[in-house]
Amino acid sequence: MNESILVTGANIGLGKETARQLALKKETKRVILFCRNQVKAEEAKKDLEEKTGKKIFEIIIGDVSDANSVKKAVEKIREPIDAVILNAGGMVGKTAAKVTPSGMNELAATNILGHVILVEELIKHNKLKKAVLYPSAEAVPGVKMLGMKPVAMKTSSVDAFAAVLDGSYFGNKFDAVQAYGYVKYAATMWMLSMARKYPDLKFVVVSPGNTKGTLAPNNLPPAMKFMLRYFMMPVVFPLIGGMVHKLEVGAKRFVDGISDEHYRSGVFYASKEGKLSGDMVDQSTFYTDLKNNSFQDNADEAIHRFI
Ligand SMILES: NC(=O)c1ccc[n+]([C@@H]2O[C@H](COP(=O)([O-])OP(=O)(O)OC[C@H]3O[C@@H](n4cnc5c(N)ncnc54)[C@H](OP(=O)(O)O)[C@@H]3O)[C@@H](O)[C@H]2O)c1
């Protein structure tokens, strides 16, 4: 049972709804909202207190794309915490390809860099007791019916992962929507590697599924955002079925993933093959690269070239 949980990117979207649901669990005594903006964090805290009737929220300020910012944030965590949900992230928007001081581009730094440092610093300072959850996406195994191809890296070598992280893997045509799946794949493999390295902790990867009510679509190119809002969401997805769900449902996947012992360490859970909603299943049953220990360790090594 997790009494204290830290959620990154907790001021909006899935992170905030996850914080709300966790606060309503009877065992929860402390929820840390890890956010990059003090004003937004204070607003979210106030709203969460009103919605839950609980005064158990704390704020830690940190930017997950910035190594130093995360290290300073960890110093402010005095008491060990039970679980961490590495929620901050997404497609980043226009600045996704911009190279950060770490050498990773902003897309990779936001979805990976700070989270790896956060977890490793917490472990190093004995401040993490039980579990880590990373939100991946169905973009990794792909969704054939929607033309979303699976991530298919030719080698999954250390060099190939490093190229994904600095963006060179994609040549001159950096497309954040495509690169997003590759970045989530790298993060997923790092988590699976950590599960083997730290058998006393639970490292679980969960996709929230295609979730309405977050700000994620704002980071899509305008034409794609338009298609999603006026055609895919209201017409296509309801027609196909099993393709979209409410914010509460997406966040519940995180809450279940971190709290329920049926969700095991070293497994990536997401929708059934070809779906974006519904029951969650172990993705390695049909996306078999996930089982490759060398690929997992290669992702870990590549990430550490930038840390
Ligand atoms: N929505 C979906 O359908 C879906 C599907 C699959 C996976 N996911 C994953 O689920 C997670 C949450 O997505 P969402 O849809 O809830 O996104 P969202 O509504 O856009 O919220 C993203 C959160 O991350 C924070 N954030 C972004 N960059 C940050 C940084 N550098 N440092 C600290 N915080 C940062 C944002 O803070 P600001 O408010 O300050 O920008 C915000 O709180 C992401 O990892 C995403 O990839 C989402």
mmCIF file of C-alpha atoms and ligand atoms in Angstrom:
data_model
loop_
_atom_site.group_PDB
_atom_site.id
_atom_site.type_symbol
_atom_site.label_atom_id
_atom_site.label_comp_id
_atom_site.label_asym_id
_atom_site.label_seq_id
_atom_site.Cartn_x
_atom_site.Cartn_y
_atom_site.Cartn_z
ATOM 1 C CA MET A 1 0.000 0.000 0.000
ATOM 2 C CA ASN A 2 1.389 3.366 -0.998
ATOM 3 C CA GLU A 3 0.983 6.052 1.664
ATOM 4 C CA SER A 4 3.086 8.695 -0.098
ATOM 5 C CA ILE A 5 3.206 9.195 -3.852
ATOM 6 C CA LEU A 6 4.975 11.761 -6.030
ATOM 7 C CA VAL A 7 3.378 12.590 -9.406
ATOM 8 C CA THR A 8 5.275 14.637 -11.993
ATOM 9 C CA GLY A 9 3.332 17.013 -14.250
ATOM 10 C CA ALA A 10 0.532 16.983 -11.682
ATOM 11 C CA ASN A 11 -0.984 20.410 -12.367
ATOM 12 C CA ILE A 12 -3.193 19.321 -15.290
ATOM 13 C CA GLY A 13 -4.392 16.374 -17.366
ATOM 14 C CA LEU A 14 -3.654 12.805 -16.344
ATOM 15 C CA GLY A 15 -1.194 13.815 -13.609
ATOM 16 C CA LYS A 16 -3.701 15.978 -11.759
ATOM 17 C CA GLU A 17 -6.533 13.447 -12.097
ATOM 18 C CA THR A 18 -4.186 10.687 -10.872
ATOM 19 C CA ALA A 19 -3.308 12.846 -7.840
ATOM 20 C CA ARG A 20 -7.042 13.310 -7.152
ATOM 21 C CA GLN A 21 -7.824 9.596 -7.357
ATOM 22 C CA LEU A 22 -4.832 8.659 -5.211
ATOM 23 C CA ALA A 23 -5.829 11.185 -2.532
ATOM 24 C CA LEU A 24 -9.234 9.499 -2.252
ATOM 25 C CA LYS A 25 -7.670 6.117 -1.423
ATOM 26 C CA LYS A 26 -7.865 5.504 2.315
ATOM 27 C CA GLU A 27 -4.209 4.527 2.677
ATOM 28 C CA THR A 28 -2.884 7.732 1.044
ATOM 29 C CA LYS A 29 -1.342 10.185 3.510
ATOM 30 C CA ARG A 30 0.734 12.397 1.196
ATOM 31 C CA VAL A 31 0.645 13.330 -2.502
ATOM 32 C CA ILE A 32 3.542 15.380 -3.872
ATOM 33 C CA LEU A 33 2.708 17.482 -6.921
ATOM 34 C CA PHE A 34 5.964 17.784 -8.870
ATOM 35 C CA CYS A 35 5.416 20.689 -11.282
ATOM 36 C CA ARG A 36 7.585 23.152 -13.189
ATOM 37 C CA ASN A 37 5.428 26.230 -12.571
ATOM 38 C CA GLN A 38 4.696 27.471 -9.027
ATOM 39 C CA VAL A 39 1.516 29.375 -9.932
ATOM 40 C CA LYS A 40 -0.009 26.453 -11.844
ATOM 41 C CA ALA A 41 1.005 24.084 -9.036
ATOM 42 C CA GLU A 42 -0.660 26.265 -6.356
ATOM 43 C CA GLU A 43 -3.858 26.457 -8.441
ATOM 44 C CA ALA A 44 -3.909 22.683 -8.871
ATOM 45 C CA LYS A 45 -3.259 22.100 -5.157
ATOM 46 C CA LYS A 46 -6.142 24.408 -4.184
ATOM 47 C CA ASP A 47 -8.493 22.713 -6.647
ATOM 48 C CA LEU A 48 -7.453 19.226 -5.524
ATOM 49 C CA GLU A 49 -7.981 20.155 -1.871
ATOM 50 C CA GLU A 50 -11.466 21.426 -2.692
ATOM 51 C CA LYS A 51 -12.354 18.391 -4.818
ATOM 52 C CA THR A 52 -11.098 15.781 -2.348
ATOM 53 C CA GLY A 53 -11.610 17.553 0.972
ATOM 54 C CA LYS A 54 -8.056 16.457 1.872
ATOM 55 C CA LYS A 55 -5.095 18.624 2.874
ATOM 56 C CA ILE A 56 -2.430 16.101 1.966
ATOM 57 C CA PHE A 57 -0.927 17.760 -1.120
ATOM 58 C CA GLU A 58 2.584 19.194 -1.206
ATOM 59 C CA ILE A 59 4.358 20.974 -4.045
ATOM 60 C CA ILE A 60 7.883 20.389 -5.324
ATOM 61 C CA ILE A 61 9.047 22.566 -8.195
ATOM 62 C CA GLY A 62 11.182 20.983 -10.901
ATOM 63 C CA ASP A 63 11.583 20.841 -14.663
ATOM 64 C CA VAL A 64 11.993 17.271 -15.894
ATOM 65 C CA SER A 65 13.891 18.370 -19.004
ATOM 66 C CA ASP A 66 16.612 19.913 -16.824
ATOM 67 C CA ALA A 67 18.998 17.640 -14.876
ATOM 68 C CA ASN A 68 20.047 20.250 -12.292
ATOM 69 C CA SER A 69 16.497 21.307 -11.607
ATOM 70 C CA VAL A 70 15.532 17.695 -10.815
ATOM 71 C CA LYS A 71 18.586 17.144 -8.582
ATOM 72 C CA LYS A 72 17.699 20.283 -6.575
ATOM 73 C CA ALA A 73 14.092 19.114 -6.312
ATOM 74 C CA VAL A 74 15.164 15.735 -4.900
ATOM 75 C CA GLU A 75 17.186 17.531 -2.192
ATOM 76 C CA LYS A 76 13.923 19.108 -1.018
ATOM 77 C CA ILE A 77 12.301 15.712 -0.472
ATOM 78 C CA ARG A 78 13.086 15.010 3.183
ATOM 79 C CA GLU A 79 11.002 11.911 3.982
ATOM 80 C CA PRO A 80 11.266 8.756 1.823
ATOM 81 C CA ILE A 81 8.309 8.255 -0.507
ATOM 82 C CA ASP A 82 6.593 5.006 -1.427
ATOM 83 C CA ALA A 83 5.887 5.529 -5.124
ATOM 84 C CA VAL A 84 6.641 7.812 -8.046
ATOM 85 C CA ILE A 85 4.547 8.325 -11.169
ATOM 86 C CA LEU A 86 6.704 9.761 -13.970
ATOM 87 C CA ASN A 87 3.772 11.384 -15.731
ATOM 88 C CA ALA A 88 5.152 14.698 -17.073
ATOM 89 C CA GLY A 89 5.691 14.572 -20.805
ATOM 90 C CA GLY A 90 4.028 14.265 -24.148
ATOM 91 C CA MET A 91 4.898 15.507 -27.619
ATOM 92 C CA VAL A 92 6.259 18.865 -26.377
ATOM 93 C CA GLY A 93 5.232 20.909 -29.440
ATOM 94 C CA LYS A 94 7.276 23.230 -31.664
ATOM 95 C CA THR A 95 10.477 23.009 -29.596
ATOM 96 C CA ALA A 96 10.581 19.172 -29.550
ATOM 97 C CA ALA A 97 13.664 18.964 -31.800
ATOM 98 C CA LYS A 98 15.651 21.643 -29.947
ATOM 99 C CA VAL A 99 18.791 20.213 -28.365
ATOM 100 C CA THR A 100 19.000 20.769 -24.591
ATOM 101 C CA PRO A 101 22.289 21.202 -22.623
ATOM 102 C CA SER A 102 22.212 17.444 -21.919
ATOM 103 C CA GLY A 103 22.529 16.678 -25.646
ATOM 104 C CA MET A 104 19.069 15.071 -25.748
ATOM 105 C CA ASN A 105 16.476 16.943 -27.736
ATOM 106 C CA GLU A 106 13.608 18.485 -25.806
ATOM 107 C CA LEU A 107 11.213 15.647 -26.633
ATOM 108 C CA ALA A 108 13.548 13.044 -25.127
ATOM 109 C CA ALA A 109 14.698 15.252 -22.254
ATOM 110 C CA THR A 110 11.107 15.920 -21.192
ATOM 111 C CA ASN A 111 9.947 12.323 -21.438
ATOM 112 C CA ILE A 112 13.138 10.660 -20.160
ATOM 113 C CA LEU A 113 16.095 12.683 -18.826
ATOM 114 C CA GLY A 114 14.654 14.208 -15.653
ATOM 115 C CA HIS A 115 12.681 11.101 -14.823
ATOM 116 C CA VAL A 116 15.755 8.875 -14.951
ATOM 117 C CA ILE A 117 17.631 11.336 -12.739
ATOM 118 C CA LEU A 118 14.675 11.643 -10.371
ATOM 119 C CA VAL A 119 14.434 7.875 -9.850
ATOM 120 C CA GLU A 120 18.193 7.313 -9.607
ATOM 121 C CA GLU A 121 18.695 10.185 -7.140
ATOM 122 C CA LEU A 122 15.809 8.970 -4.976
ATOM 123 C CA ILE A 123 17.265 5.458 -4.913
ATOM 124 C CA LYS A 124 20.792 6.767 -4.224
ATOM 125 C CA HIS A 125 19.560 8.750 -1.218
ATOM 126 C CA ASN A 126 17.276 5.962 0.099
ATOM 127 C CA LYS A 127 14.217 8.069 -0.561
ATOM 128 C CA LEU A 128 12.226 5.569 -2.647
ATOM 129 C CA LYS A 129 10.604 2.636 -0.883
ATOM 130 C CA LYS A 130 8.354 0.724 -3.279
ATOM 131 C CA ALA A 131 7.361 1.555 -6.812
ATOM 132 C CA VAL A 132 7.876 3.549 -10.017
ATOM 133 C CA LEU A 133 5.316 3.889 -12.812
ATOM 134 C CA TYR A 134 6.182 5.237 -16.251
ATOM 135 C CA PRO A 135 3.424 6.227 -18.718
ATOM 136 C CA SER A 136 4.227 4.836 -22.126
ATOM 137 C CA ALA A 137 1.878 4.749 -25.104
ATOM 138 C CA GLU A 138 0.236 2.478 -27.678
ATOM 139 C CA ALA A 139 2.417 4.396 -30.156
ATOM 140 C CA VAL A 140 5.123 1.827 -29.258
ATOM 141 C CA PRO A 141 3.377 -1.354 -30.499
ATOM 142 C CA GLY A 142 1.396 0.747 -33.016
ATOM 143 C CA VAL A 143 -2.261 0.596 -34.011
ATOM 144 C CA LYS A 144 -2.597 -0.962 -37.482
ATOM 145 C CA MET A 145 -6.171 0.102 -38.185
ATOM 146 C CA LEU A 146 -5.228 3.767 -37.687
ATOM 147 C CA GLY A 147 -2.046 3.515 -39.764
ATOM 148 C CA MET A 148 0.125 3.917 -36.629
ATOM 149 C CA LYS A 149 3.153 1.743 -37.394
ATOM 150 C CA PRO A 150 4.923 -0.024 -34.516
ATOM 151 C CA VAL A 151 8.284 1.302 -33.391
ATOM 152 C CA ALA A 152 10.691 -0.823 -35.389
ATOM 153 C CA MET A 153 14.321 -0.057 -34.619
ATOM 154 C CA LYS A 154 16.681 -1.918 -36.892
ATOM 155 C CA THR A 155 19.064 -2.865 -34.099
ATOM 156 C CA SER A 156 18.012 -1.361 -30.719
ATOM 157 C CA SER A 157 21.767 -0.964 -30.131
ATOM 158 C CA VAL A 158 23.209 1.593 -27.717
ATOM 159 C CA ASP A 159 24.130 3.833 -30.678
ATOM 160 C CA ALA A 160 20.636 3.553 -32.161
ATOM 161 C CA PHE A 161 18.987 4.504 -28.861
ATOM 162 C CA ALA A 162 21.430 7.404 -28.412
ATOM 163 C CA ALA A 163 20.510 8.615 -31.916
ATOM 164 C CA VAL A 164 16.827 8.551 -30.976
ATOM 165 C CA LEU A 165 17.598 10.648 -27.895
ATOM 166 C CA ASP A 166 19.593 13.332 -29.739
ATOM 167 C CA GLY A 167 17.260 13.195 -32.757
ATOM 168 C CA SER A 168 19.893 12.161 -35.339
ATOM 169 C CA TYR A 169 18.086 8.811 -35.826
ATOM 170 C CA PHE A 170 15.417 10.701 -37.800
ATOM 171 C CA GLY A 171 17.806 12.497 -40.187
ATOM 172 C CA ASN A 172 16.704 15.916 -41.423
ATOM 173 C CA LYS A 173 13.008 15.077 -41.191
ATOM 174 C CA PHE A 174 12.308 15.283 -37.458
ATOM 175 C CA ASP A 175 8.635 14.528 -36.927
ATOM 176 C CA ALA A 176 7.743 14.753 -33.227
ATOM 177 C CA VAL A 177 4.663 12.562 -33.692
ATOM 178 C CA GLN A 178 6.803 9.708 -35.060
ATOM 179 C CA ALA A 179 9.726 10.357 -32.696
ATOM 180 C CA TYR A 180 7.358 10.287 -29.704
ATOM 181 C CA GLY A 181 6.843 6.506 -30.098
ATOM 182 C CA TYR A 182 10.601 5.911 -30.279
ATOM 183 C CA VAL A 183 11.245 8.045 -27.195
ATOM 184 C CA LYS A 184 8.515 6.206 -25.274
ATOM 185 C CA TYR A 185 10.070 2.905 -26.435
ATOM 186 C CA ALA A 186 13.481 3.978 -25.075
ATOM 187 C CA ALA A 187 11.946 4.998 -21.743
ATOM 188 C CA THR A 188 9.947 1.761 -21.563
ATOM 189 C CA MET A 189 13.075 -0.333 -22.155
ATOM 190 C CA TRP A 190 14.952 1.653 -19.467
ATOM 191 C CA MET A 191 12.150 0.855 -17.007
ATOM 192 C CA LEU A 192 12.288 -2.858 -17.871
ATOM 193 C CA SER A 193 16.048 -2.786 -17.366
ATOM 194 C CA MET A 194 15.585 -1.103 -13.967
ATOM 195 C CA ALA A 195 13.095 -3.820 -12.977
ATOM 196 C CA ARG A 196 15.886 -6.399 -13.325
ATOM 197 C CA LYS A 197 18.477 -4.177 -11.648
ATOM 198 C CA TYR A 198 16.293 -3.435 -8.598
ATOM 199 C CA PRO A 199 14.197 -6.546 -7.874
ATOM 200 C CA ASP A 200 13.065 -5.134 -4.505
ATOM 201 C CA LEU A 201 11.292 -2.235 -6.205
ATOM 202 C CA LYS A 202 8.362 -2.395 -8.622
ATOM 203 C CA PHE A 203 8.987 -0.807 -12.031
ATOM 204 C CA VAL A 204 5.784 -0.923 -14.035
ATOM 205 C CA VAL A 205 5.026 0.686 -17.403
ATOM 206 C CA VAL A 206 1.423 1.634 -18.187
ATOM 207 C CA SER A 207 -0.169 3.435 -21.101
ATOM 208 C CA PRO A 208 -3.126 5.593 -20.077
ATOM 209 C CA GLY A 209 -4.699 4.795 -23.460
ATOM 210 C CA ASN A 210 -6.251 7.426 -25.699
ATOM 211 C CA THR A 211 -7.527 9.820 -23.074
ATOM 212 C CA LYS A 212 -9.860 12.791 -23.547
ATOM 213 C CA GLY A 213 -9.656 15.932 -21.429
ATOM 214 C CA THR A 214 -5.903 16.526 -21.343
ATOM 215 C CA LEU A 215 -3.841 19.265 -23.001
ATOM 216 C CA ALA A 216 -1.864 16.720 -25.066
ATOM 217 C CA PRO A 217 -3.612 17.541 -28.408
ATOM 218 C CA ASN A 218 -2.324 21.146 -28.130
ATOM 219 C CA ASN A 219 1.147 19.852 -28.989
ATOM 220 C CA LEU A 220 0.075 18.220 -32.260
ATOM 221 C CA PRO A 221 0.633 19.917 -35.645
ATOM 222 C CA PRO A 222 -2.449 22.110 -36.440
ATOM 223 C CA ALA A 223 -3.846 19.866 -39.227
ATOM 224 C CA MET A 224 -3.597 16.763 -37.037
ATOM 225 C CA LYS A 225 -5.153 18.569 -34.087
ATOM 226 C CA PHE A 226 -8.069 19.654 -36.310
ATOM 227 C CA MET A 227 -8.586 16.094 -37.632
ATOM 228 C CA LEU A 228 -8.478 14.670 -34.127
ATOM 229 C CA ARG A 229 -10.897 17.182 -32.633
ATOM 230 C CA TYR A 230 -13.515 17.316 -35.418
ATOM 231 C CA PHE A 231 -13.274 13.908 -37.130
ATOM 232 C CA MET A 232 -11.394 11.194 -35.228
ATOM 233 C CA MET A 233 -12.740 11.859 -31.703
ATOM 234 C CA PRO A 234 -16.421 12.497 -32.528
ATOM 235 C CA VAL A 235 -16.855 10.253 -35.628
ATOM 236 C CA VAL A 236 -14.173 7.606 -36.231
ATOM 237 C CA PHE A 237 -13.304 6.435 -32.698
ATOM 238 C CA PRO A 238 -16.922 5.920 -31.535
ATOM 239 C CA LEU A 239 -17.596 4.020 -34.773
ATOM 240 C CA ILE A 240 -14.676 1.599 -34.309
ATOM 241 C CA GLY A 241 -15.082 1.213 -30.537
ATOM 242 C CA GLY A 242 -12.336 0.627 -27.949
ATOM 243 C CA MET A 243 -10.409 3.663 -29.120
ATOM 244 C CA VAL A 244 -10.928 6.455 -26.555
ATOM 245 C CA HIS A 245 -11.966 7.009 -22.958
ATOM 246 C CA LYS A 246 -12.478 9.680 -20.315
ATOM 247 C CA LEU A 247 -9.771 11.303 -18.204
ATOM 248 C CA GLU A 248 -10.913 9.365 -15.128
ATOM 249 C CA VAL A 249 -10.397 6.057 -16.948
ATOM 250 C CA GLY A 250 -6.904 6.930 -18.225
ATOM 251 C CA ALA A 251 -5.785 8.082 -14.763
ATOM 252 C CA LYS A 252 -7.281 4.985 -13.123
ATOM 253 C CA ARG A 253 -4.867 2.902 -15.210
ATOM 254 C CA PHE A 254 -1.991 4.699 -13.423
ATOM 255 C CA VAL A 255 -3.626 4.329 -10.006
ATOM 256 C CA ASP A 256 -4.234 0.608 -10.574
ATOM 257 C CA GLY A 257 -0.779 0.094 -12.089
ATOM 258 C CA ILE A 258 0.967 1.523 -9.038
ATOM 259 C CA SER A 259 -1.410 0.167 -6.356
ATOM 260 C CA ASP A 260 -2.654 -3.218 -7.576
ATOM 261 C CA GLU A 261 -0.290 -6.157 -7.135
ATOM 262 C CA HIS A 262 -1.699 -7.844 -10.256
ATOM 263 C CA TYR A 263 0.356 -5.347 -12.258
ATOM 264 C CA ARG A 264 3.856 -6.768 -12.083
ATOM 265 C CA SER A 265 7.312 -5.230 -12.164
ATOM 266 C CA GLY A 266 9.104 -5.416 -15.531
ATOM 267 C CA VAL A 267 5.917 -5.433 -17.622
ATOM 268 C CA PHE A 268 4.488 -2.852 -20.047
ATOM 269 C CA TYR A 269 0.682 -2.844 -19.801
ATOM 270 C CA ALA A 270 -1.490 -1.120 -22.418
ATOM 271 C CA SER A 271 -4.637 -1.724 -24.480
ATOM 272 C CA LYS A 272 -5.161 -4.988 -26.379
ATOM 273 C CA GLU A 273 -3.428 -5.212 -29.757
ATOM 274 C CA GLY A 274 -4.915 -2.671 -32.187
ATOM 275 C CA LYS A 275 -6.912 -0.850 -29.482
ATOM 276 C CA LEU A 276 -6.480 2.392 -27.527
ATOM 277 C CA SER A 277 -8.905 1.719 -24.684
ATOM 278 C CA GLY A 278 -10.462 -1.196 -22.780
ATOM 279 C CA ASP A 279 -8.638 -3.875 -20.794
ATOM 280 C CA MET A 280 -4.885 -3.615 -20.289
ATOM 281 C CA VAL A 281 -2.634 -6.499 -21.340
ATOM 282 C CA ASP A 282 1.079 -7.319 -21.269
ATOM 283 C CA GLN A 283 2.403 -5.800 -24.527
ATOM 284 C CA SER A 284 5.310 -8.261 -24.786
ATOM 285 C CA THR A 285 2.829 -10.997 -25.809
ATOM 286 C CA PHE A 286 2.658 -9.406 -29.289
ATOM 287 C CA TYR A 287 5.457 -6.796 -29.282
ATOM 288 C CA THR A 288 8.298 -9.153 -28.522
ATOM 289 C CA ASP A 289 11.261 -6.711 -28.537
ATOM 290 C CA LEU A 290 10.159 -5.811 -25.001
ATOM 291 C CA LYS A 291 11.434 -9.205 -23.803
ATOM 292 C CA ASN A 292 14.973 -8.627 -25.073
ATOM 293 C CA ASN A 293 17.197 -7.969 -22.026
ATOM 294 C CA SER A 294 20.061 -6.669 -24.194
ATOM 295 C CA PHE A 295 17.784 -4.122 -25.867
ATOM 296 C CA GLN A 296 16.582 -3.027 -22.428
ATOM 297 C CA ASP A 297 20.144 -2.578 -21.168
ATOM 298 C CA ASN A 298 21.121 -0.783 -24.383
ATOM 299 C CA ALA A 299 18.425 1.832 -23.708
ATOM 300 C CA ASP A 300 19.771 2.274 -20.170
ATOM 301 C CA GLU A 301 23.349 2.681 -21.405
ATOM 302 C CA ALA A 302 22.354 5.109 -24.159
ATOM 303 C CA ILE A 303 20.423 7.306 -21.710
ATOM 304 C CA HIS A 304 23.478 7.460 -19.450
ATOM 305 C CA ARG A 305 25.585 8.891 -22.290
ATOM 306 C CA PHE A 306 23.583 12.079 -21.668
ATOM 307 C CA ILE A 307 23.720 12.120 -17.847
HETATM 308 N N1 LIG B 1 -3.384 11.919 -23.229
HETATM 309 C C1 LIG B 1 -3.201 10.734 -23.793
HETATM 310 O O1 LIG B 1 -4.074 10.235 -24.515
HETATM 311 C C2 LIG B 1 -1.904 9.984 -23.572
HETATM 312 C C3 LIG B 1 -1.721 8.758 -24.237
HETATM 313 C C4 LIG B 1 -0.551 8.028 -24.017
HETATM 314 C C5 LIG B 1 0.408 8.517 -23.144
HETATM 315 N N2 LIG B 1 0.221 9.715 -22.525
HETATM 316 C C6 LIG B 1 1.267 10.185 -21.603
HETATM 317 O O2 LIG B 1 0.678 10.529 -20.356
HETATM 318 C C7 LIG B 1 1.423 11.595 -19.751
HETATM 319 C C8 LIG B 1 0.502 12.738 -19.398
HETATM 320 O O3 LIG B 1 -0.107 13.228 -20.574
HETATM 321 P P1 LIG B 1 -1.314 14.276 -20.588
HETATM 322 O O4 LIG B 1 -2.107 13.931 -21.775
HETATM 323 O O5 LIG B 1 -1.959 14.377 -19.265
HETATM 324 O O6 LIG B 1 -0.510 15.634 -20.921
HETATM 325 P P2 LIG B 1 -0.839 17.173 -20.607
HETATM 326 O O7 LIG B 1 -2.283 17.399 -20.322
HETATM 327 O O8 LIG B 1 -0.199 17.930 -21.730
HETATM 328 O O9 LIG B 1 -0.017 17.425 -19.254
HETATM 329 C C9 LIG B 1 1.377 17.307 -19.255
HETATM 330 C C10 LIG B 1 1.900 17.653 -17.873
HETATM 331 O O10 LIG B 1 3.333 17.503 -17.925
HETATM 332 C C11 LIG B 1 3.916 18.725 -17.463
HETATM 333 N N3 LIG B 1 5.227 18.953 -18.068
HETATM 334 C C12 LIG B 1 5.538 19.013 -19.387
HETATM 335 N N4 LIG B 1 6.842 19.267 -19.550
HETATM 336 C C13 LIG B 1 7.372 19.357 -18.302
HETATM 337 C C14 LIG B 1 8.672 19.620 -17.800
HETATM 338 N N5 LIG B 1 9.698 19.839 -18.620
HETATM 339 N N6 LIG B 1 8.869 19.620 -16.463
HETATM 340 C C15 LIG B 1 7.824 19.407 -15.602
HETATM 341 N N7 LIG B 1 6.566 19.178 -16.020
HETATM 342 C C16 LIG B 1 6.346 19.169 -17.348
HETATM 343 C C17 LIG B 1 2.930 19.805 -17.859
HETATM 344 O O11 LIG B 1 3.177 21.001 -17.124
HETATM 345 P P3 LIG B 1 2.801 22.465 -17.695
HETATM 346 O O12 LIG B 1 1.340 22.652 -17.408
HETATM 347 O O13 LIG B 1 3.683 23.379 -16.923
HETATM 348 O O14 LIG B 1 3.087 22.456 -19.172
HETATM 349 C C18 LIG B 1 1.625 19.108 -17.481
HETATM 350 O O15 LIG B 1 1.429 19.181 -16.096
HETATM 351 C C19 LIG B 1 2.529 11.969 -20.753
HETATM 352 O O16 LIG B 1 3.716 11.321 -20.393
HETATM 353 C C20 LIG B 1 1.994 11.433 -22.069
HETATM 354 O O17 LIG B 1 3.037 11.144 -22.975
HETATM 355 C C21 LIG B 1 -0.909 10.459 -22.722
#
